[in-house]
CSV table of C-alpha atoms and ligand atoms in Angstrom, one decimal:
chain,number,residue,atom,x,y,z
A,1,UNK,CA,-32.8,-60.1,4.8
A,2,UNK,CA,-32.4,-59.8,8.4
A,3,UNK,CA,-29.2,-61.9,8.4
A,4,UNK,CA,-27.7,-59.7,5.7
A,5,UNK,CA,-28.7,-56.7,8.1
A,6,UNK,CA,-27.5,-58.0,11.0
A,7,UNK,CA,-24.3,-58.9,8.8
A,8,UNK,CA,-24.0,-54.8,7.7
A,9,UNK,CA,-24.8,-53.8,11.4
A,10,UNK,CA,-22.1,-56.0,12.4
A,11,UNK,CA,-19.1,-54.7,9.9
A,12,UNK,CA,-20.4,-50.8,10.3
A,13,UNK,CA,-19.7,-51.7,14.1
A,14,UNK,CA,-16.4,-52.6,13.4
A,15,UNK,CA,-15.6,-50.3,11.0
A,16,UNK,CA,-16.6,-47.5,13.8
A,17,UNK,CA,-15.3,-49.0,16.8
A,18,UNK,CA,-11.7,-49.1,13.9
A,19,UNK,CA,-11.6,-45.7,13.5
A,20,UNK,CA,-12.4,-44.6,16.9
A,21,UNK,CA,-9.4,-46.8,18.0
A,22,UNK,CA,-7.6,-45.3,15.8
A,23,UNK,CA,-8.7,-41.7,16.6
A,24,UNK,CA,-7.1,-41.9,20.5
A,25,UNK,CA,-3.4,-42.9,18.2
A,26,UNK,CA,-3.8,-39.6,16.6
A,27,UNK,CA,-1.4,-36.9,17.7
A,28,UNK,CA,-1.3,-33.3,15.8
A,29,UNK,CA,0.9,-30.7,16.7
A,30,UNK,CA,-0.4,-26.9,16.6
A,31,UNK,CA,2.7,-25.1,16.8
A,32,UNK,CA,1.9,-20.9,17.2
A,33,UNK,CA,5.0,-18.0,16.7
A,34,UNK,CA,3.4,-15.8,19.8
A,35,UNK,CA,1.8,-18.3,22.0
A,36,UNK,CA,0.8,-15.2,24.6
A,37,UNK,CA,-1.5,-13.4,21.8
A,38,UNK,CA,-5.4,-14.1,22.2
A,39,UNK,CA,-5.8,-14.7,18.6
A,40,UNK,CA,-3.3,-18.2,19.3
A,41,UNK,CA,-4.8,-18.6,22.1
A,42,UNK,CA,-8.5,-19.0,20.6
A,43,UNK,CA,-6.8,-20.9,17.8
A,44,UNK,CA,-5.2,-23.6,20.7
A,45,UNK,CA,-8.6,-23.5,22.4
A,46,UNK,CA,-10.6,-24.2,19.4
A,47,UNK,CA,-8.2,-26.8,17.9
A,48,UNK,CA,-8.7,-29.0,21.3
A,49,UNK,CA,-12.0,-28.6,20.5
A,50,UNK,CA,-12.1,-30.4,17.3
A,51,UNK,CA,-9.7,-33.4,19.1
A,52,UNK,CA,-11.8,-33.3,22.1
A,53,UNK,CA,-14.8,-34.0,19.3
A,54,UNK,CA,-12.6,-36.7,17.7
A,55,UNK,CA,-10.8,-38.0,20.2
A,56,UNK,CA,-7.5,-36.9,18.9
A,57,UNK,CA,-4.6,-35.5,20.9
A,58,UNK,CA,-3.3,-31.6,20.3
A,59,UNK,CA,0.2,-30.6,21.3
A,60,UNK,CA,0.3,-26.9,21.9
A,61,UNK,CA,3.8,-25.6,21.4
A,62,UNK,CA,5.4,-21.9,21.9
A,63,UNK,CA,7.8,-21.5,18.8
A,64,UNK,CA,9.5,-18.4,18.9
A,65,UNK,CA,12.4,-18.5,16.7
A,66,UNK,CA,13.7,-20.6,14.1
A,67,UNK,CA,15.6,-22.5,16.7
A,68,UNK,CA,12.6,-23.8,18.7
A,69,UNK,CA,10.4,-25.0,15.8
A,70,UNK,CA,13.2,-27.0,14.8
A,71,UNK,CA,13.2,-28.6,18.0
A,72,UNK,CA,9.7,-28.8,18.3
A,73,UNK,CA,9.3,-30.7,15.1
A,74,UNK,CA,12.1,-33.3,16.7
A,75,UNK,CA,9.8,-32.9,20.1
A,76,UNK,CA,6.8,-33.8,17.5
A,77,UNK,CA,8.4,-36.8,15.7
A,78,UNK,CA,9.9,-38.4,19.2
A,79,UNK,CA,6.1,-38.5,21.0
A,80,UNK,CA,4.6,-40.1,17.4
A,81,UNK,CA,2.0,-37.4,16.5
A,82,UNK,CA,1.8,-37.8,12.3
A,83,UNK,CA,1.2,-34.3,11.3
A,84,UNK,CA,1.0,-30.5,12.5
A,85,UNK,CA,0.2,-27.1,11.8
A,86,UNK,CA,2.2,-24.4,12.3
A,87,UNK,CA,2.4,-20.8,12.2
A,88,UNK,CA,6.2,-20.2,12.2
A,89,UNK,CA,7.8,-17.2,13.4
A,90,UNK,CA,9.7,-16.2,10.0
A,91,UNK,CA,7.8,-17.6,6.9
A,92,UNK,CA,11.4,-17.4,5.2
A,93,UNK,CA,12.2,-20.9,7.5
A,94,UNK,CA,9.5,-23.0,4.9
A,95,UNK,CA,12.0,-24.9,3.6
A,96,UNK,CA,14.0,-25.8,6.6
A,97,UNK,CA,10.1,-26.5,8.1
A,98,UNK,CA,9.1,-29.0,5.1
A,99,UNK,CA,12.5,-31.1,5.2
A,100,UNK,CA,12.0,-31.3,8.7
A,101,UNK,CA,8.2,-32.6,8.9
A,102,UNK,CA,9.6,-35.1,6.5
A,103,UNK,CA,12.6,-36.5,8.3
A,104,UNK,CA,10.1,-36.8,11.1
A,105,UNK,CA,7.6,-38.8,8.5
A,106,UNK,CA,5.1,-35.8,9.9
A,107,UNK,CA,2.4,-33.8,7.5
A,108,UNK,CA,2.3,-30.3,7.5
A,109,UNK,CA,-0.1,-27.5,7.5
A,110,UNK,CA,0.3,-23.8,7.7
A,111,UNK,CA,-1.9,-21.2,8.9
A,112,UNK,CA,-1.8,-17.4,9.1
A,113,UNK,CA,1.4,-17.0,8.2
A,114,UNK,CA,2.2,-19.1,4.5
A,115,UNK,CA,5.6,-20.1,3.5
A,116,UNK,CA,7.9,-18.4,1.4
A,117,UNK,CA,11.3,-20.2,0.0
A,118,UNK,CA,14.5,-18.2,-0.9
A,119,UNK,CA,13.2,-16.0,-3.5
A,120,UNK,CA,10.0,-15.1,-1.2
A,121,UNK,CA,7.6,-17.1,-3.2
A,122,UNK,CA,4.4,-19.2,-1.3
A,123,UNK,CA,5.3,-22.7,-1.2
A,124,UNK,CA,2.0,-23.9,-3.1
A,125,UNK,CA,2.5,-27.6,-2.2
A,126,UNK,CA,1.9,-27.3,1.6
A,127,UNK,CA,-1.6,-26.9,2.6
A,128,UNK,CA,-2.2,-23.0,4.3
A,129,UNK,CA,-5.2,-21.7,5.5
A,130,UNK,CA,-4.9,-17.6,5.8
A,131,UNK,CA,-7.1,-14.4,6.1
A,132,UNK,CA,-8.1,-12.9,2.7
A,133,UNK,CA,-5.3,-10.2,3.8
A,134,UNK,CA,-5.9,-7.2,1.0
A,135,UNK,CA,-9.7,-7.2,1.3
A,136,UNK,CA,-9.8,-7.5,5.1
A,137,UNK,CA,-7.4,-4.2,5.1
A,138,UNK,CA,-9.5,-2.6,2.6
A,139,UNK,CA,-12.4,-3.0,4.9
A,140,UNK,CA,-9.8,-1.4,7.6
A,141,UNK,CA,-9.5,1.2,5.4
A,142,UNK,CA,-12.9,2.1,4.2
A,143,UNK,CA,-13.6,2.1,7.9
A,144,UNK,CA,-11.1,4.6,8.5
A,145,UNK,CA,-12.4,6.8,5.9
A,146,UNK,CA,-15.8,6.7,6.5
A,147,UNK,CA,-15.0,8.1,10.5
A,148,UNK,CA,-12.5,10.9,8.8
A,149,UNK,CA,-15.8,12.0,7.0
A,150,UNK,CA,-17.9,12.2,10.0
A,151,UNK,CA,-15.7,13.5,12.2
A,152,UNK,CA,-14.8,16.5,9.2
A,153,UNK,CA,-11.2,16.1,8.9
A,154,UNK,CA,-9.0,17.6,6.3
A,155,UNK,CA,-7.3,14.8,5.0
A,156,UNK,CA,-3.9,17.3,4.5
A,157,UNK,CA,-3.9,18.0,8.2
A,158,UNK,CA,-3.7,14.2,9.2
A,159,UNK,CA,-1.1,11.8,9.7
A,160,UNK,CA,-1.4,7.6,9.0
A,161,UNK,CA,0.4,5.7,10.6
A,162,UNK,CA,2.0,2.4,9.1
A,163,UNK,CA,3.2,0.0,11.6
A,164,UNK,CA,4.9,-2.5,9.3
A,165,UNK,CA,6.3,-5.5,9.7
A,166,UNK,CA,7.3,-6.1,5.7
A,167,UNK,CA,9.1,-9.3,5.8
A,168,UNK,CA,5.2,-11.1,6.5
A,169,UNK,CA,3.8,-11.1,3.2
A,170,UNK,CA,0.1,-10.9,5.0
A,171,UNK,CA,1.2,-7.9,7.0
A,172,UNK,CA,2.3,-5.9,3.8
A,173,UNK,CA,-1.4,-7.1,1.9
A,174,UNK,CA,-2.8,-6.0,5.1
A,175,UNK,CA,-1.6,-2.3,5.6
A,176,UNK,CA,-1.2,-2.1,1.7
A,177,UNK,CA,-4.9,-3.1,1.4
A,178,UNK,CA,-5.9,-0.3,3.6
A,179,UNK,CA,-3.9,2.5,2.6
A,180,UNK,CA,-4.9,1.9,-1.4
A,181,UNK,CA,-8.4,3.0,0.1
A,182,UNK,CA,-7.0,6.0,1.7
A,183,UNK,CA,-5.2,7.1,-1.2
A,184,UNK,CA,-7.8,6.0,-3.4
A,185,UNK,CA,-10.1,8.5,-1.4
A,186,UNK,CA,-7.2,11.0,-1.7
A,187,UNK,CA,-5.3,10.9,1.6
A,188,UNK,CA,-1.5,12.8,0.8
A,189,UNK,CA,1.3,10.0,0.1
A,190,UNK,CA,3.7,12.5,2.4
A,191,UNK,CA,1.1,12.2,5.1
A,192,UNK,CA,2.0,8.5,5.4
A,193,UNK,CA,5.2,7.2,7.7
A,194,UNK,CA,6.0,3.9,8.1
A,195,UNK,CA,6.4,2.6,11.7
A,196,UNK,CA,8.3,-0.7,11.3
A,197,UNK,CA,7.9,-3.2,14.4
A,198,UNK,CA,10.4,-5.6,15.6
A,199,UNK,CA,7.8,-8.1,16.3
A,200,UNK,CA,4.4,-8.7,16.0
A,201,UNK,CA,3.0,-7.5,19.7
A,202,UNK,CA,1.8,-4.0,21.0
A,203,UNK,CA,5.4,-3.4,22.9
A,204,UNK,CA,6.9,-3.5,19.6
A,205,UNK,CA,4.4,-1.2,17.8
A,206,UNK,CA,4.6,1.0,20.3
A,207,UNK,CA,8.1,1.5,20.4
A,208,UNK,CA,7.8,2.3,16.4
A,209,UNK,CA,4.7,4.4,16.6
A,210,UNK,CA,6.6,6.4,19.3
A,211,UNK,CA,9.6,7.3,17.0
A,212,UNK,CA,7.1,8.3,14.1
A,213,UNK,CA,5.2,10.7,16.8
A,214,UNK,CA,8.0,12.2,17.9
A,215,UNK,CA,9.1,13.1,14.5
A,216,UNK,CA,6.0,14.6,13.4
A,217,UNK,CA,4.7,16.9,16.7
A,218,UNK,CA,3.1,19.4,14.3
A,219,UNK,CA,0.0,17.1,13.4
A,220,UNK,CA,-2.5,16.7,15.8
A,221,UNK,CA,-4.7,14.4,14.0
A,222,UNK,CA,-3.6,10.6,13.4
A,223,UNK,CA,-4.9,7.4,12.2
A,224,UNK,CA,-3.4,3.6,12.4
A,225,UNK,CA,-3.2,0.9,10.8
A,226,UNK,CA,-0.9,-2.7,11.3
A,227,UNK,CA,-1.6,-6.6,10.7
A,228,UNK,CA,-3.3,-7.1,13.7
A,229,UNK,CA,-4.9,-5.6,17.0
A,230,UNK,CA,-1.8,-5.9,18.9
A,231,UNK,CA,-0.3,-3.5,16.2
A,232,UNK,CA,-2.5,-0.5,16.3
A,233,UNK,CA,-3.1,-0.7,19.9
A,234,UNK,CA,1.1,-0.2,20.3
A,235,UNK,CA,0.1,2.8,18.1
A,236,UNK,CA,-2.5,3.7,20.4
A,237,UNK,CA,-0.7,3.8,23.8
A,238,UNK,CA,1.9,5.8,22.1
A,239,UNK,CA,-0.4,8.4,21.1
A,240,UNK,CA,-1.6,8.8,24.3
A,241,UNK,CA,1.5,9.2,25.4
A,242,UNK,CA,2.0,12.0,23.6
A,243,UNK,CA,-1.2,13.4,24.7
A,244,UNK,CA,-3.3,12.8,21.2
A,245,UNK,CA,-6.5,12.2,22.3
A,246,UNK,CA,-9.1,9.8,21.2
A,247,UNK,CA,-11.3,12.6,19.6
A,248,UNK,CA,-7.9,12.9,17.4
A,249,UNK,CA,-7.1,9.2,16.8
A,250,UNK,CA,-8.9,6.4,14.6
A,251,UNK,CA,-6.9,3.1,14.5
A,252,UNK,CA,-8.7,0.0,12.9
A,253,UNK,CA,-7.1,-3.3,14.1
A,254,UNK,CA,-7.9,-6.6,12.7
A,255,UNK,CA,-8.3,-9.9,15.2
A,256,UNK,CA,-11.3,-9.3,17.5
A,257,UNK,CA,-10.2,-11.1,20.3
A,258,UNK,CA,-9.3,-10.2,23.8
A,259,UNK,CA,-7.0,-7.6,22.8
A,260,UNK,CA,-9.8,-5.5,20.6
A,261,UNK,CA,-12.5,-6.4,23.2
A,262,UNK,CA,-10.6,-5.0,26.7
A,263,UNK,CA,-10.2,-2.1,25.1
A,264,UNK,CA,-13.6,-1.7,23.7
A,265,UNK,CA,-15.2,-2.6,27.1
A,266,UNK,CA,-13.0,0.6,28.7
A,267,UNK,CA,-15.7,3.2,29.9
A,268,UNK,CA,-14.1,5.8,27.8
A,269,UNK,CA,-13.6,5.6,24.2
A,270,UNK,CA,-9.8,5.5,23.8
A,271,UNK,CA,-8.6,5.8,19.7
A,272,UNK,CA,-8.7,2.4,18.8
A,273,UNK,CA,-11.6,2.9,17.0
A,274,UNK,CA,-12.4,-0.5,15.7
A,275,UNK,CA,-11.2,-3.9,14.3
A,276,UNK,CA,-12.2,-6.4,12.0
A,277,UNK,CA,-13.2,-9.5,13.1
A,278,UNK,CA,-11.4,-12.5,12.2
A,279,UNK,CA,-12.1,-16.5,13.3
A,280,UNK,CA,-10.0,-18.2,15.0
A,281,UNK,CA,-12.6,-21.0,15.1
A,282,UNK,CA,-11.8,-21.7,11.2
A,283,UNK,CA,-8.4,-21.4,11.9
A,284,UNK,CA,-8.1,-23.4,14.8
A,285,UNK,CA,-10.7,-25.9,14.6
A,286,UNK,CA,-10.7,-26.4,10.9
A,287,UNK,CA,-6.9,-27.0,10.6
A,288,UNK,CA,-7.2,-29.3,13.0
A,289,UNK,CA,-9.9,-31.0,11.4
A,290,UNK,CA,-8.6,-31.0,8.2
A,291,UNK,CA,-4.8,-32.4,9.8
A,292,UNK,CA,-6.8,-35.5,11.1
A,293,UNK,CA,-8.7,-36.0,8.3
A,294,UNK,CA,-5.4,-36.1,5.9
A,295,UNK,CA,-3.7,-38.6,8.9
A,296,UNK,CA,-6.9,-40.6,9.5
A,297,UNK,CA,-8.6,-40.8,5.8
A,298,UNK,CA,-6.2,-39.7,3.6
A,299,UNK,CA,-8.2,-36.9,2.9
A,300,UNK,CA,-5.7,-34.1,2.1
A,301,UNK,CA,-6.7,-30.2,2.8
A,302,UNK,CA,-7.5,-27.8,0.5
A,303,UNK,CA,-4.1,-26.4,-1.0
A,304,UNK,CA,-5.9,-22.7,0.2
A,305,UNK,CA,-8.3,-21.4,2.0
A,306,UNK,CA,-8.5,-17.6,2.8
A,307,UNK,CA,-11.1,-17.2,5.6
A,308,UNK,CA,-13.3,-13.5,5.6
A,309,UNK,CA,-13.5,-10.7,8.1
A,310,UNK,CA,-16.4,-8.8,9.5
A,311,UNK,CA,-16.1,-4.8,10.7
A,312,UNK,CA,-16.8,-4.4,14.5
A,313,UNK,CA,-16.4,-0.9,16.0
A,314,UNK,CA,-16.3,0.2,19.5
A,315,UNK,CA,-20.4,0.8,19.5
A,316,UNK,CA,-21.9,-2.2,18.1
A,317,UNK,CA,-19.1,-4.9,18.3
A,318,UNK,CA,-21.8,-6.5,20.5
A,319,UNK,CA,-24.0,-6.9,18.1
A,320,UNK,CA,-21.8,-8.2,15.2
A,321,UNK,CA,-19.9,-10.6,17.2
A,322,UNK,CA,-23.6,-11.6,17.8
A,323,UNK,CA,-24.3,-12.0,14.4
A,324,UNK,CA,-21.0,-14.6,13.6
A,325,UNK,CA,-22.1,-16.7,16.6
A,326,UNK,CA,-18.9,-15.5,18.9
A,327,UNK,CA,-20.5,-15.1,22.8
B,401,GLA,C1,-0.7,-13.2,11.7
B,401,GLA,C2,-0.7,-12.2,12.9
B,401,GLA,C3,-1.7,-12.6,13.9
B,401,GLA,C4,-3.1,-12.9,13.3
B,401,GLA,C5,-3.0,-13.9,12.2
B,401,GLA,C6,-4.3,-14.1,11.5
B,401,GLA,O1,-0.1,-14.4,12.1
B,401,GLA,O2,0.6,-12.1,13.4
B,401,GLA,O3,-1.8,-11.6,14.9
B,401,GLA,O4,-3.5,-11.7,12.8
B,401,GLA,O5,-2.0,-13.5,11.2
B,401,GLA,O6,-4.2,-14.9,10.4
């Protein structure tokens, strides 16, 4: 009995001191579209966290445009990582991105942004995880609605505004999601103007929102919504430009990180209203798990995951970031 024990201590030993050998061989590329944006930031910080755990290696890399993840693939390939995850800057690259990862014998993941072929359709086969996009901006939405109440505003005297960025399937789910609640609660179609961005950042929502304020100098009241923080805080600034004050303004972002919380921490209540909470923790950490577990076990991800969101508002973000365990 004691032999045989000694004889199972022995091979567990082995099998452990196998994998963790094998662990410091494992290389996984996070490859992010807008490496300067908090939410990729948290997602970088949280996926070292999982190697750091492991005892894997994670190669950050900036990937603008379509030009740079192809190189960053090669880059990825040459050093000898096995896999990565990446959240490309056009979701329209997919296939260029799959025949790639396989010339370079590399697995692929996607997160918050899936990949679409040449009609537009998900590529199924590569594993994604992404927010749960429609019911995250109906939360945004609902939100918005609720504050319209409270405040006593005639819907007919209020302008939305949509900054869009339509070729990202998750963007249009996003903004879609939330205006179905504002029309279901009966906010005028005509009262609606889109506000499409050139990128995903504040400049660019800014820029858009401007145009759509401009236009429109007869309404005084306004509300915002985009994909993320970045995009209702462009719509922000440009209200404020243009002298709407806060008292006037109710934009819902969706993120939660630095972005949403600078803003919220200002001693005066500016119109971004709110956001809803997203984690980058799943989306960093997870992926990252889940790409060494596919490289090291075999173990391949989940096809889809779509990861929740949690309402936070300028007065008790505290308190609900609290709650989901985010310091
Ligand atoms: C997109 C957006 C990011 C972030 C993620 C979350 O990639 O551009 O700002 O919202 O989705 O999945």
């Amino acid at each position: 009995m004691r032999i045989l024990t000694t004889i199972l201590l022995a091979g567990a030993m082995a099998v452990t001191g196998a994998v963790s050998a094998f662990a410091e061989d494992v290389k996984i590329g996070f490859i992010v579209k807008q490496p300067e944006e908090p939410w990729f930031q948290d997602e970088w910080k949280f996926a070292d966290q999982a190697g750091k755990e492991k005892g894997f290696t994670v190669v950050k890399i900036g990937a603008e445009d379509g030009e740079k993840v192809q190189s960053a693939i090669d880059n990825l390939g040459a050093q000898g990582a096995q896999g990565f995850i990446i959240c490309t800057p056009d979701v329209k690259l997919g296939p260029g991105i799959v025949a790639k990862a396989a010339a370079n014998n590399l697995k692929v993941m996607t997160v918050d942004d899936r990949l679409v072929d040449a009609s537009g359709a998900p590529l199924e086969d590569v594993p994604h995880m992404g927010i749960s996009a429609t019911k995250i901006g109906e939360a945004v939405g609902q939100a918005i609605v609720d504050e319209m109440k409270k405040r006593g505003w005639d819907l007919k005297d209020v302008g939305a505004i949509r900054v869009s960025y339509d070729q990202l399937p998750t963007a249009v789910d996003r903004v879609e999601g939330a205006l179905s609640v504002l029309k279901a609660n009966g906010f005028p179609e005509a009262n609606i103007f889109n506000a499409p961005q050139a990128k995903t950042d504040t400049e660019a929502a800014l820029n858009a929102a401007t145009v759509v304020l401009n236009k429109n100098a007869n309404i005084k009241k306004w509300i915002a919504v985009g994909l993320n923080d970045e995009a209702v805080l462009g719509a922000v600034r440009a209200a404020e430009s243009v002298g709407v004050t806060a008292d006037n303004f109710i934009g819902i972002g969706i993120g939660g990180a630095d972005s949403a919380i600078n803003e919220f921490k200002k001693p005066e209540a500016t119109g971004f209203f709110g956001t809803v909470i997203i984690s980058p923790k799943r989306h960093g950490y997870e992926t990252a798990m889940n790409m060494y577990e596919w490289i090291a076990n075999g173990k391949e991800p989940e096809k889809l995951t779509l990861t929740a969101g949690q309402l936070a508002l300028r007065d008790n973000y505290q308190v609900v970031r609290k709650d989901l365990g985010i310091e």
